[in-house]
Short mmCIF file of C-alpha atoms in Angstrom, two decimals:
data_model
loop_
_atom_site.label_atom_id
_atom_site.label_comp_id
_atom_site.label_asym_id
_atom_site.label_seq_id
_atom_site.Cartn_x
_atom_site.Cartn_y
_atom_site.Cartn_z
CA MET A 1180 -7.47 -1.63 -10.43
CA ARG A 1181 -7.76 1.70 -12.09
CA ARG A 1182 -8.51 1.64 -15.92
CA ILE A 1183 -7.21 3.50 -18.65
CA LEU A 1184 -9.03 6.73 -19.17
CA VAL A 1185 -10.90 6.85 -22.59
CA GLY A 1186 -13.40 9.52 -23.68
CA ILE A 1187 -13.97 11.24 -20.40
CA ALA A 1188 -15.69 14.24 -21.94
CA SER A 1189 -18.18 12.01 -23.73
CA ILE A 1190 -18.88 9.70 -20.86
CA ALA A 1191 -19.87 12.73 -18.63
CA LEU A 1192 -22.65 13.51 -20.97
CA VAL A 1193 -24.08 9.92 -21.05
CA ALA A 1194 -27.47 9.59 -19.13
CA ALA A 1195 -27.45 7.90 -15.57
CA GLY A 1196 -29.26 5.05 -16.83
CA CYS A 1197 -25.89 3.73 -18.54
CA SER A 1198 -24.33 3.27 -15.10
CA PRO A 1199 -24.91 0.17 -12.99
CA SER A 1200 -28.39 -0.22 -11.54
CA ASN A 1201 -28.14 1.17 -7.87
CA PRO A 1202 -29.74 -1.43 -5.60
CA ASP A 1203 -30.54 1.38 -2.91
CA SER A 1204 -32.59 3.35 -5.54
CA ASP A 1205 -35.83 2.48 -3.49
CA SER A 1206 -34.53 3.87 -0.22
CA SER A 1207 -35.37 7.33 0.71
CA ASP A 1208 -31.85 8.25 1.44
CA SER A 1209 -30.35 6.33 -1.60
CA GLY A 1210 -27.06 7.99 -3.03
CA GLY A 1211 -25.69 8.86 0.55
CA GLY A 1212 -28.89 10.17 2.46
CA SER A 1213 -28.59 11.40 5.94
CA GLY A 1214 -27.91 7.83 7.51
CA ARG A 1215 -25.97 6.06 4.59
CA LEU A 1216 -22.43 7.06 3.26
CA THR A 1217 -22.19 5.14 -0.26
CA ILE A 1218 -18.50 4.42 -1.53
CA GLY A 1219 -17.61 3.40 -4.65
CA THR A 1220 -14.89 0.62 -5.51
CA THR A 1221 -13.65 -1.32 -8.44
CA ALA A 1222 -12.61 -4.37 -6.41
CA ASP A 1223 -14.80 -6.96 -4.95
CA VAL A 1224 -13.85 -8.44 -1.50
CA VAL A 1225 -11.79 -11.45 -1.96
CA ASN A 1226 -11.59 -12.53 1.75
CA TYR A 1227 -13.14 -11.37 5.04
CA ASN A 1228 -10.52 -12.44 7.28
CA PRO A 1229 -8.58 -9.38 7.88
CA LEU A 1230 -5.16 -11.51 8.41
CA VAL A 1231 -4.97 -12.73 4.99
CA GLY A 1232 -7.33 -10.50 3.11
CA ASN A 1233 -5.32 -8.75 0.00
CA SER A 1234 -7.72 -6.84 -2.40
CA ARG A 1235 -8.33 -2.97 -1.61
CA THR A 1236 -11.79 -3.56 -0.64
CA ASP A 1237 -10.86 -6.66 1.71
CA THR A 1238 -8.94 -3.85 3.48
CA TRP A 1239 -11.54 -0.94 3.35
CA VAL A 1240 -14.09 -3.19 4.62
CA THR A 1241 -12.11 -5.24 7.24
CA ASN A 1242 -10.48 -2.08 8.71
CA LEU A 1243 -13.90 -0.80 9.86
CA MET A 1244 -14.51 -3.82 12.00
CA TYR A 1245 -10.72 -5.00 13.28
CA PRO A 1246 -8.82 -2.37 15.12
CA ARG A 1247 -5.24 -2.12 15.05
CA LEU A 1248 -2.94 -1.18 18.01
CA MET A 1249 -1.72 1.98 16.10
CA SER A 1250 -2.74 4.48 13.18
CA MET A 1251 -0.47 6.96 11.62
CA ASP A 1252 -0.23 10.66 10.74
CA MET A 1253 0.40 12.40 7.51
CA GLU A 1254 4.14 11.79 7.74
CA GLY A 1255 3.82 7.97 8.53
CA LYS A 1256 4.48 8.51 11.96
CA ARG A 1257 2.64 5.82 14.77
CA THR A 1258 -0.05 7.26 16.53
CA PRO A 1259 -2.42 5.67 19.13
CA TYR A 1260 -5.47 3.69 18.14
CA LEU A 1261 -6.24 0.47 20.40
CA ALA A 1262 -2.91 0.88 22.11
CA THR A 1263 -1.96 4.22 24.20
CA LYS A 1264 1.59 3.66 25.15
CA TRP A 1265 4.25 1.48 23.86
CA GLU A 1266 8.09 1.15 24.61
CA TYR A 1267 11.12 -1.25 24.60
CA ALA A 1268 12.62 -2.61 27.83
CA ASP A 1269 15.37 -5.16 28.73
CA GLY A 1270 17.84 -3.81 26.06
CA GLY A 1271 15.29 -4.39 23.37
CA LYS A 1272 14.32 -7.92 24.01
CA THR A 1273 10.85 -6.84 25.38
CA ALA A 1274 8.29 -4.61 23.99
CA LYS A 1275 5.59 -3.35 26.12
CA VAL A 1276 2.01 -2.14 25.12
CA THR A 1277 -0.69 -0.67 27.01
CA LEU A 1278 -4.31 -1.03 25.77
CA ARG A 1279 -7.39 1.25 25.88
CA ASP A 1280 -10.00 -0.35 28.22
CA ASP A 1281 -12.94 1.15 26.41
CA PHE A 1282 -13.06 -1.16 22.97
CA THR A 1283 -15.66 -3.64 23.00
CA TRP A 1284 -16.45 -6.34 20.30
CA SER A 1285 -20.25 -5.92 18.97
CA ASP A 1286 -21.37 -8.91 20.68
CA GLY A 1287 -20.60 -7.41 24.02
CA THR A 1288 -17.11 -8.98 24.92
CA LYS A 1289 -14.25 -6.69 25.93
CA VAL A 1290 -11.23 -6.33 23.49
CA THR A 1291 -8.38 -7.24 25.93
CA ALA A 1292 -4.54 -8.35 25.78
CA ASP A 1293 -5.69 -11.83 24.92
CA ASP A 1294 -6.95 -11.12 21.56
CA VAL A 1295 -3.73 -9.25 20.72
CA ILE A 1296 -1.65 -12.19 21.76
CA PHE A 1297 -4.14 -14.62 19.93
CA THR A 1298 -3.56 -12.64 16.77
CA ILE A 1299 0.13 -12.38 16.92
CA ASP A 1300 0.79 -15.99 17.78
CA ALA A 1301 -1.48 -17.19 14.95
CA VAL A 1302 0.36 -14.93 12.36
CA ALA A 1303 3.80 -16.42 13.73
CA LYS A 1304 2.67 -19.94 14.00
CA GLU A 1305 1.12 -20.00 10.81
CA LYS A 1306 3.30 -17.42 9.06
CA ILE A 1307 0.41 -15.57 7.71
CA GLY A 1308 1.07 -12.84 5.24
CA VAL A 1309 3.52 -10.08 5.20
CA VAL A 1310 3.01 -9.42 9.09
CA ALA A 1311 4.78 -12.58 9.81
CA GLY A 1312 7.66 -11.36 7.92
CA LEU A 1313 7.92 -8.40 9.55
CA ILE A 1314 8.21 -9.86 13.13
CA PRO A 1315 11.06 -12.41 12.74
CA ALA A 1316 12.30 -11.77 16.40
CA TYR A 1317 9.10 -12.62 18.02
CA THR A 1318 8.96 -15.59 20.42
CA ASP A 1319 5.88 -15.09 22.68
CA ALA A 1320 4.03 -12.74 24.86
CA THR A 1321 2.48 -12.14 28.29
CA ALA A 1322 -0.77 -10.56 29.38
CA VAL A 1323 0.43 -8.82 32.32
CA SER A 1324 -3.05 -7.49 32.85
CA PRO A 1325 -6.28 -7.12 30.32
CA THR A 1326 -4.67 -4.10 28.95
CA GLU A 1327 -0.89 -4.62 29.36
CA ILE A 1328 0.99 -7.01 26.99
CA GLU A 1329 4.77 -7.86 27.02
CA PHE A 1330 6.05 -9.20 23.80
CA HIS A 1331 9.44 -11.23 23.97
CA LEU A 1332 11.77 -11.07 21.24
CA SER A 1333 14.68 -13.39 20.48
CA GLN A 1334 16.98 -10.32 19.71
CA PRO A 1335 16.40 -6.45 19.80
CA ASP A 1336 14.20 -5.25 17.01
CA GLY A 1337 13.47 -1.57 16.75
CA THR A 1338 10.90 -2.24 14.18
CA PHE A 1339 8.83 -4.70 15.98
CA LEU A 1340 6.39 -2.16 17.85
CA ASP A 1341 5.71 -0.03 14.54
CA ASN A 1342 5.20 -3.45 12.63
CA VAL A 1343 2.98 -4.98 14.76
CA GLY A 1344 1.44 -1.99 15.76
CA PHE A 1345 0.25 -0.61 12.29
CA TRP A 1346 0.35 -3.84 10.34
CA MET A 1347 -1.66 -6.56 12.39
CA PRO A 1348 -5.32 -6.24 12.83
CA VAL A 1349 -6.62 -7.78 16.13
CA VAL A 1350 -9.07 -10.42 15.81
CA PRO A 1351 -11.50 -11.70 18.38
CA LYS A 1352 -10.11 -14.59 20.14
CA HIS A 1353 -13.28 -16.21 21.10
CA VAL A 1354 -14.43 -16.24 17.35
CA PHE A 1355 -11.28 -17.00 15.42
CA GLU A 1356 -10.02 -19.63 17.98
CA LYS A 1357 -12.88 -22.16 17.12
CA ALA A 1358 -11.20 -22.68 13.46
CA PRO A 1359 -8.59 -25.39 13.20
CA SER A 1360 -6.82 -22.84 11.28
CA VAL A 1361 -6.70 -18.91 11.51
CA GLN A 1362 -5.14 -18.45 8.18
CA LYS A 1363 -8.00 -20.81 6.55
CA PHE A 1364 -10.86 -19.37 8.65
CA ALA A 1365 -13.29 -17.69 6.05
CA ASN A 1366 -15.04 -15.45 8.40
CA ASP A 1367 -17.61 -14.97 5.92
CA SER A 1368 -20.78 -14.78 8.25
CA ASP A 1369 -21.79 -13.60 11.84
CA TRP A 1370 -19.27 -11.02 11.70
CA VAL A 1371 -18.09 -9.55 15.19
CA SER A 1372 -16.69 -6.17 15.20
CA ALA A 1373 -14.88 -3.79 17.38
CA GLY A 1374 -14.63 -0.90 14.76
CA PRO A 1375 -16.99 1.68 13.97
CA TYR A 1376 -19.19 -0.54 11.59
CA LYS A 1377 -20.24 -4.15 11.34
CA LEU A 1378 -20.72 -6.02 7.95
CA GLU A 1379 -24.26 -7.19 7.63
CA THR A 1380 -25.22 -7.71 3.97
CA VAL A 1381 -23.25 -9.11 1.22
CA GLU A 1382 -24.29 -9.08 -2.48
CA ARG A 1383 -21.19 -10.45 -4.28
CA GLY A 1384 -20.12 -8.00 -7.19
CA GLN A 1385 -22.78 -5.52 -6.17
CA ARG A 1386 -22.72 -4.08 -2.59
CA TYR A 1387 -21.54 -4.76 0.99
CA VAL A 1388 -23.58 -3.05 3.70
CA LEU A 1389 -22.06 -2.48 7.11
CA LYS A 1390 -24.15 -0.93 9.94
CA ARG A 1391 -23.19 1.49 12.76
CA VAL A 1392 -22.29 -0.08 15.86
CA ASP A 1393 -23.38 1.05 19.34
CA SER A 1394 -20.05 2.34 20.76
CA TYR A 1395 -16.66 3.61 19.12
CA PRO A 1396 -14.54 5.30 21.48
CA LEU A 1397 -12.34 7.07 19.07
CA VAL A 1398 -15.11 9.63 17.63
CA ASP A 1399 -16.75 12.57 19.85
CA GLY A 1400 -20.02 11.33 21.46
CA GLY A 1401 -18.85 7.56 21.20
CA LYS A 1402 -20.97 6.82 17.93
CA PRO A 1403 -20.22 7.07 14.03
CA THR A 1404 -22.12 9.85 12.50
CA ALA A 1405 -23.66 7.81 9.45
CA GLU A 1406 -25.90 4.86 10.48
CA GLU A 1407 -24.93 2.97 7.38
CA VAL A 1408 -21.90 2.38 5.10
CA VAL A 1409 -22.33 0.88 1.76
CA PHE A 1410 -19.43 -0.28 -0.54
CA ARG A 1411 -20.80 -0.43 -4.30
CA VAL A 1412 -18.59 -2.29 -6.69
CA PHE A 1413 -18.59 -0.63 -10.30
CA PRO A 1414 -16.67 -2.23 -13.35
CA ASP A 1415 -14.31 0.76 -13.72
CA VAL A 1416 -13.28 4.28 -12.33
CA ASN A 1417 -15.03 5.86 -15.37
CA THR A 1418 -18.35 4.23 -14.23
CA GLU A 1419 -17.87 5.28 -10.52
CA ALA A 1420 -17.11 9.01 -11.68
CA LEU A 1421 -20.38 8.99 -13.63
CA ALA A 1422 -22.21 7.64 -10.42
CA LEU A 1423 -20.51 10.28 -8.28
CA ARG A 1424 -21.78 13.34 -10.66
CA ASN A 1425 -25.18 11.80 -10.59
CA GLY A 1426 -25.31 11.52 -6.82
CA GLU A 1427 -25.69 7.63 -6.55
CA ILE A 1428 -22.41 7.49 -4.40
CA ASP A 1429 -20.97 9.95 -2.19
CA LEU A 1430 -17.11 9.02 -2.40
CA ILE A 1431 -14.67 7.16 -4.81
CA ALA A 1432 -12.39 4.88 -2.42
CA ASN A 1433 -9.73 4.11 -5.35
CA ALA A 1434 -7.81 6.86 -6.46
CA VAL A 1435 -8.92 8.65 -9.55
CA PRO A 1436 -6.53 8.85 -12.57
CA PRO A 1437 -4.90 12.26 -13.15
CA ALA A 1438 -6.77 12.99 -16.61
CA LEU A 1439 -10.25 12.15 -14.80
CA ALA A 1440 -9.52 14.18 -11.64
CA LYS A 1441 -9.11 17.41 -13.71
CA THR A 1442 -12.58 16.95 -14.91
CA LEU A 1443 -14.03 16.42 -11.58
CA GLU A 1444 -12.25 19.57 -9.79
CA GLY A 1445 -14.41 21.86 -11.89
CA ASN A 1446 -17.70 20.53 -10.48
CA ASP A 1447 -18.91 22.35 -7.68
CA LYS A 1448 -20.79 19.31 -6.32
CA ILE A 1449 -17.62 17.38 -5.86
CA LYS A 1450 -14.44 17.78 -3.84
CA THR A 1451 -11.16 16.33 -4.47
CA VAL A 1452 -8.49 15.67 -1.62
CA LYS A 1453 -4.75 15.10 -2.46
CA VAL A 1454 -3.10 12.26 -0.78
CA PRO A 1455 0.58 11.29 -0.84
CA SER A 1456 1.63 7.82 -1.35
CA LEU A 1457 3.43 5.80 1.38
CA GLY A 1458 5.20 3.85 -1.56
CA TRP A 1459 6.92 4.60 -4.85
CA ALA A 1460 6.64 3.67 -8.55
CA HIS A 1461 9.83 2.11 -9.85
CA MET A 1462 11.71 -0.30 -12.14
CA GLN A 1463 13.46 -3.36 -10.81
CA TYR A 1464 16.08 -5.03 -12.66
CA ASN A 1465 16.53 -8.94 -12.23
CA VAL A 1466 19.98 -8.55 -11.17
CA GLN A 1467 20.42 -12.34 -11.18
CA ARG A 1468 20.03 -12.30 -14.82
CA LYS A 1469 23.02 -11.48 -17.27
CA PRO A 1470 23.97 -9.10 -18.62
CA LEU A 1471 21.60 -7.18 -15.65
CA ASP A 1472 24.15 -8.66 -13.20
CA ARG A 1473 26.63 -5.92 -14.27
CA LEU A 1474 26.62 -2.71 -12.71
CA GLU A 1475 27.35 -0.71 -15.61
CA VAL A 1476 24.20 -1.96 -17.39
CA ARG A 1477 21.90 -1.14 -14.67
CA GLN A 1478 23.51 2.46 -14.32
CA ALA A 1479 22.91 2.82 -18.11
CA LEU A 1480 19.37 1.67 -17.96
CA ALA A 1481 18.88 4.36 -15.21
CA ALA A 1482 20.73 7.22 -17.29
CA ALA A 1483 18.16 6.20 -20.33
CA VAL A 1484 15.21 7.29 -18.32
CA ASP A 1485 13.30 10.63 -18.60
CA TYR A 1486 11.92 10.83 -15.00
CA GLU A 1487 10.63 14.39 -15.47
CA ALA A 1488 8.83 13.34 -18.49
CA ILE A 1489 7.23 10.68 -16.64
CA ARG A 1490 5.81 12.67 -13.96
CA ARG A 1491 4.78 15.53 -16.27
CA VAL A 1492 3.37 13.68 -19.11
CA ALA A 1493 2.17 10.15 -17.67
CA LEU A 1494 1.28 11.48 -14.12
CA GLN A 1495 0.13 15.14 -15.53
CA GLY A 1496 2.19 16.37 -12.50
CA SER A 1497 0.62 14.35 -9.91
CA ALA A 1498 3.89 13.02 -8.39
CA VAL A 1499 7.22 14.24 -6.92
CA SER A 1500 10.65 13.07 -7.36
CA SER A 1501 12.03 10.75 -4.59
CA ASN A 1502 15.57 11.67 -5.91
CA SER A 1503 16.04 8.15 -6.84
CA SER A 1504 15.77 7.16 -3.06
CA VAL A 1505 13.92 4.61 -1.36
CA LEU A 1506 13.41 6.98 1.32
CA THR A 1507 10.78 9.03 0.04
CA PRO A 1508 9.56 12.61 0.78
CA THR A 1509 6.20 11.57 2.37
CA LEU A 1510 8.38 10.04 5.33
CA LYS A 1511 10.08 13.40 6.16
CA GLN A 1512 11.45 11.72 9.37
CA TRP A 1513 13.58 9.37 7.43
CA GLN A 1514 14.30 11.32 4.10
CA ASP A 1515 18.12 11.98 2.98
CA THR A 1516 17.88 15.62 1.54
CA SER A 1517 21.59 14.91 0.32
CA ALA A 1518 19.86 12.22 -2.36
CA LYS A 1519 20.09 13.30 -5.96
CA GLU A 1520 17.92 11.79 -8.91
CA TYR A 1521 19.63 9.90 -11.62
CA THR A 1522 20.40 12.30 -14.58
CA TYR A 1523 18.61 11.46 -17.75
CA ASP A 1524 21.49 11.38 -20.18
CA THR A 1525 21.54 8.91 -23.12
CA ALA A 1526 24.87 9.74 -24.41
CA LYS A 1527 26.14 8.91 -20.76
CA ALA A 1528 24.13 5.58 -21.21
CA LYS A 1529 25.87 4.66 -24.53
CA GLN A 1530 29.22 5.61 -23.01
CA LEU A 1531 28.75 3.16 -20.10
CA LEU A 1532 27.83 0.40 -22.54
CA THR A 1533 30.67 1.12 -24.67
CA GLY A 1534 33.07 0.91 -21.96
CA ALA A 1535 31.48 -2.34 -20.66
CA GLY A 1536 32.28 -3.87 -24.15
CA PHE A 1537 28.97 -3.65 -25.77
CA LYS A 1538 28.96 -2.95 -29.46
CA ASP A 1539 26.36 -2.19 -32.38
CA GLY A 1540 27.66 -4.88 -34.96
CA ASN A 1541 25.18 -4.23 -37.42
CA GLY A 1542 24.82 -0.63 -37.27
CA ASP A 1543 21.15 -0.73 -36.39
CA GLY A 1544 21.54 1.91 -33.32
CA LEU A 1545 21.00 -0.89 -30.94
CA PHE A 1546 23.71 -2.50 -28.86
CA ASP A 1547 23.99 -6.34 -29.65
CA GLY A 1548 22.62 -8.72 -26.63
CA LEU A 1549 20.78 -5.75 -25.08
CA SER A 1550 17.12 -6.77 -25.46
CA PHE A 1551 15.13 -6.73 -22.44
CA ARG A 1552 11.48 -7.75 -21.41
CA MET A 1553 9.65 -5.33 -19.06
CA ILE A 1554 6.45 -6.60 -17.70
CA TYR A 1555 3.78 -4.44 -16.09
CA ASP A 1556 0.08 -4.39 -15.12
CA GLN A 1557 -1.82 -3.50 -18.42
CA ALA A 1558 -4.83 -2.42 -16.41
CA ASP A 1559 -2.74 0.36 -14.64
CA PRO A 1560 -3.17 3.61 -16.69
CA ASN A 1561 -0.03 5.30 -15.29
CA ILE A 1562 2.34 2.74 -15.76
CA ALA A 1563 0.84 1.60 -19.12
CA LYS A 1564 1.87 5.39 -20.15
CA TRP A 1565 5.25 5.69 -18.85
CA ALA A 1566 6.11 2.12 -19.91
CA GLN A 1567 6.10 3.48 -23.38
CA LEU A 1568 8.16 6.63 -22.53
CA VAL A 1569 10.83 4.21 -21.01
CA ARG A 1570 10.86 1.99 -24.15
CA ASP A 1571 11.53 5.13 -26.32
CA SER A 1572 14.30 6.88 -24.38
CA ALA A 1573 16.13 3.41 -23.87
CA LYS A 1574 16.02 3.03 -27.65
CA GLN A 1575 17.77 6.41 -27.89
CA ALA A 1576 20.29 4.98 -25.59
CA GLY A 1577 20.77 1.72 -27.83
CA VAL A 1578 18.83 -0.45 -25.61
CA ASP A 1579 15.72 -2.65 -26.82
CA ILE A 1580 13.00 -2.94 -24.23
CA LYS A 1581 9.92 -5.02 -25.25
CA LEU A 1582 7.03 -4.19 -23.42
CA GLU A 1583 4.76 -6.97 -21.90
CA GLY A 1584 1.48 -5.74 -20.43
CA LEU A 1585 -0.15 -8.54 -18.58
CA GLU A 1586 -3.46 -9.15 -17.08
CA ARG A 1587 -3.07 -8.55 -13.08
CA ASN A 1588 -3.07 -12.09 -11.86
CA THR A 1589 -0.40 -13.16 -14.47
CA TYR A 1590 1.76 -10.00 -13.96
CA VAL A 1591 1.73 -10.89 -10.11
CA ALA A 1592 2.71 -14.60 -10.72
CA LYS A 1593 5.47 -13.52 -13.00
CA TYR A 1594 7.16 -11.08 -10.73
CA GLN A 1595 6.64 -13.53 -7.59
CA GLU A 1596 8.36 -15.95 -9.83
CA ARG A 1597 11.18 -13.49 -10.82
CA ASP A 1598 10.06 -14.42 -14.48
CA TYR A 1599 11.26 -11.13 -15.94
CA ASP A 1600 13.95 -8.98 -17.04
CA ILE A 1601 12.52 -5.76 -15.96
CA TYR A 1602 9.54 -5.13 -13.67
CA ALA A 1603 7.61 -2.09 -13.66
CA GLY A 1604 5.13 -1.54 -10.79
CA SER A 1605 4.62 0.33 -7.38
CA TRP A 1606 4.89 -0.17 -3.69
CA ALA A 1607 1.55 0.95 -2.10
CA ILE A 1608 2.84 1.30 1.41
CA MET A 1609 6.59 1.29 2.65
CA ASP A 1610 6.24 3.06 5.78
CA ASN A 1611 8.95 1.47 8.09
CA PRO A 1612 12.28 1.84 6.12
CA PRO A 1613 14.53 -0.62 8.36
CA ALA A 1614 11.81 -3.30 8.04
CA ASN A 1615 10.86 -2.53 4.60
CA LEU A 1616 14.38 -2.52 3.26
CA ALA A 1617 14.87 -6.08 4.88
CA LEU A 1618 11.57 -7.40 2.88
CA ALA A 1619 12.82 -5.86 -0.32
CA PHE A 1620 16.34 -5.90 -0.51
CA LYS A 1621 17.97 -8.48 1.93
CA CYS A 1622 18.90 -11.82 0.23
CA LYS A 1623 16.04 -14.06 -0.07
CA GLY A 1624 13.62 -10.98 1.35
CA PHE A 1625 10.10 -11.78 1.09
CA ILE A 1626 9.40 -9.17 -1.55
CA ASN A 1627 13.01 -9.12 -2.98
CA TYR A 1628 11.59 -9.16 -6.55
CA ALA A 1629 14.94 -7.79 -7.80
CA ASN A 1630 16.89 -10.87 -6.66
CA ALA A 1631 19.46 -8.48 -4.99
CA CYS A 1632 22.13 -10.12 -2.59
CA ASP A 1633 24.33 -7.92 -1.05
CA PRO A 1634 26.08 -9.01 2.15
CA GLU A 1635 27.07 -5.53 3.01
CA LEU A 1636 23.59 -4.17 2.39
CA ASP A 1637 22.26 -6.77 4.56
CA LYS A 1638 24.67 -5.86 7.35
CA LEU A 1639 23.69 -2.33 7.39
CA ILE A 1640 19.78 -3.01 7.49
CA ASP A 1641 20.37 -5.36 10.26
CA GLN A 1642 22.36 -2.98 12.23
CA ALA A 1643 19.46 -0.23 11.63
CA ARG A 1644 16.92 -2.91 12.90
CA ALA A 1645 19.01 -3.62 16.19
CA GLN A 1646 18.74 0.14 17.09
CA LEU A 1647 15.42 1.10 19.65
CA ASP A 1648 15.52 4.52 18.55
CA GLN A 1649 14.73 6.20 15.12
CA ALA A 1650 17.36 8.75 15.50
CA ASP A 1651 19.95 5.76 15.89
CA GLN A 1652 18.39 3.93 13.00
CA LYS A 1653 18.23 6.71 10.57
CA PRO A 1654 21.98 7.47 9.78
CA ILE A 1655 22.58 3.59 9.14
CA ILE A 1656 19.26 3.27 6.86
CA GLN A 1657 20.19 6.37 4.96
CA GLN A 1658 23.71 4.55 3.93
CA ALA A 1659 21.69 1.56 3.30
CA ALA A 1660 19.35 3.42 1.00
CA LYS A 1661 22.50 5.15 -0.73
CA MET A 1662 23.87 1.91 -1.55
CA ILE A 1663 20.63 0.81 -3.12
CA THR A 1664 20.55 3.75 -5.26
CA ASP A 1665 24.24 3.58 -6.24
CA LYS A 1666 24.06 -0.06 -7.28
CA VAL A 1667 20.70 0.65 -8.67
CA TYR A 1668 18.91 -2.51 -6.83
CA ASP A 1669 15.83 -0.27 -7.49
CA ASN A 1670 15.02 2.63 -9.82
CA VAL A 1671 12.38 4.76 -8.00
CA LEU A 1672 10.80 7.03 -10.38
CA TYR A 1673 8.30 9.02 -8.36
CA VAL A 1674 5.68 9.29 -5.47
CA GLU A 1675 2.37 9.48 -6.69
CA GLU A 1676 0.04 12.21 -5.30
CA PHE A 1677 -3.49 10.38 -5.17
CA THR A 1678 -6.53 12.12 -5.82
CA ILE A 1679 -9.69 11.02 -3.86
CA ALA A 1680 -13.04 12.45 -4.88
CA HIS A 1681 -16.24 12.89 -2.67
CA SER A 1682 -19.58 14.55 -2.71
CA ALA A 1683 -19.19 18.31 -1.65
CA GLN A 1684 -22.18 17.47 0.64
CA TRP A 1685 -20.02 15.44 2.85
CA SER A 1686 -17.10 16.72 5.11
CA ASN A 1687 -14.90 16.24 8.47
CA PHE A 1688 -12.91 13.42 6.80
CA LEU A 1689 -9.86 12.66 8.44
CA THR A 1690 -6.94 12.18 5.83
CA GLN A 1691 -4.23 9.87 6.03
CA PRO A 1692 -1.25 8.79 3.57
CA SER A 1693 -1.68 6.37 0.89
CA GLU A 1694 -4.42 5.15 -1.28
CA LEU A 1695 -5.42 2.46 1.42
CA LEU A 1696 -5.92 5.16 3.90
CA SER A 1697 -6.75 8.44 2.48
CA ILE A 1698 -10.26 9.33 3.51
CA VAL A 1699 -11.47 5.62 3.51
CA ASN A 1700 -9.95 4.85 7.04
CA PRO A 1701 -11.96 4.02 9.96
CA GLN A 1702 -11.75 7.20 12.00
CA SER A 1703 -12.34 9.17 9.10
CA ILE A 1704 -15.48 7.35 7.98
CA ALA A 1705 -16.74 7.11 11.37
CA GLN A 1706 -16.63 11.01 11.81
CA ALA A 1707 -17.78 12.26 8.45
CA LYS A 1708 -20.65 14.32 8.31
CA LYS A 1709 -23.25 15.41 5.61
CA GLY A 1710 -24.61 18.89 5.32
#
């Protein structure tokens, strides 16, 4: 995770020898020479199986080897990748996909419909990851030909193609089928790739070296530009920045915190790219806990947040308002332009709480019985800053919020167990509202950490998913989003604009939304050029 920025000015003056030793220093093209693109990351690889990996570096590395059916443009719209065409048939109970015929696994085996079907069957049978939760209507599939697939659904689901297309990496059947369990398959050696690069060398905690494949049909000439891609692991983003300044790496994969980004923007040897998030930062109130089960309390808490100050101070302007809506401005095709942000008004918050029967019995300025525990990831510099702003403005409204900054794994365990009053965090990618809202807000949804359970909301989400065209889904999902705002099932604070930094010697990157895609997506890395 990104670390809290401390002493940037002084760090910039420290000698290069204070950064981790460069394992490529004995090579003539170290630091991203003509044949190598060196990328910094602060997270080690946890899992080489693309269907179960969950660290950022897991995704960056495996994305370079395992293709998806679809990619996306800057507004989150699906674009062709392994698939060239997709459509629904039979009233939405069949989904058809046509594949390219020029993708090949690095061992010479063609990528075919059998690989796709094997992958989705394994995901559905073993209930692997978020993808399994996104395809509840899937029953089975048929390979009409090596490049044509028919997916069969138990009921119409207009989110199926977008979900399986973008979220499911396709794995080689002839490799993964040898494992008794696809979910438990480590995939930690003898890699086979159908992406632009193939993992060759692993030095845990140090670096991951990927070599160029012979054929990658999505770039001009059919071959990636750089011969080698190296991911180097650093202890924190400040050390990454030092390595970028010194020419030891060519690109920082993770987003650079706003304060650090400003120091890099003045360096003519470094370029920065702004990338909009596909998710949002938010606070969720555990609506199954008293008194958070009362709408007036949640409305008061929403009125006690200074949203503009959070974006201006904690994010230093590197964020935009989502107008308190889960339909963010990044996804313009879904956005409800009539949505309005909650108004920061501590007097209104007090009025709501007084009207709900709460009192300040001892005259200490705080309402009796309104003390809440807010958990957050202490390693996230942005949230660590705005959590204090939330606490301070809530106090002015007569509400006591106790901050609980936690180590990452403890934090994740707490919110997954719903062991909190208020959860402060962010979604990385929420790219398909009908599907995402089902996961995050339906009763017992896979990531419904707020414990919301509203039959009327569930009905709207189900109605939207049953529509096969986005034009028909949009008005229904906008109604659902408005209900989420009105009932304060989620308090959306902002949509971050990430800064990705790279050496000015490199160009021709392809930018996509979200920190996970940014310019560290397969097509971008494959076509990047030095000089």
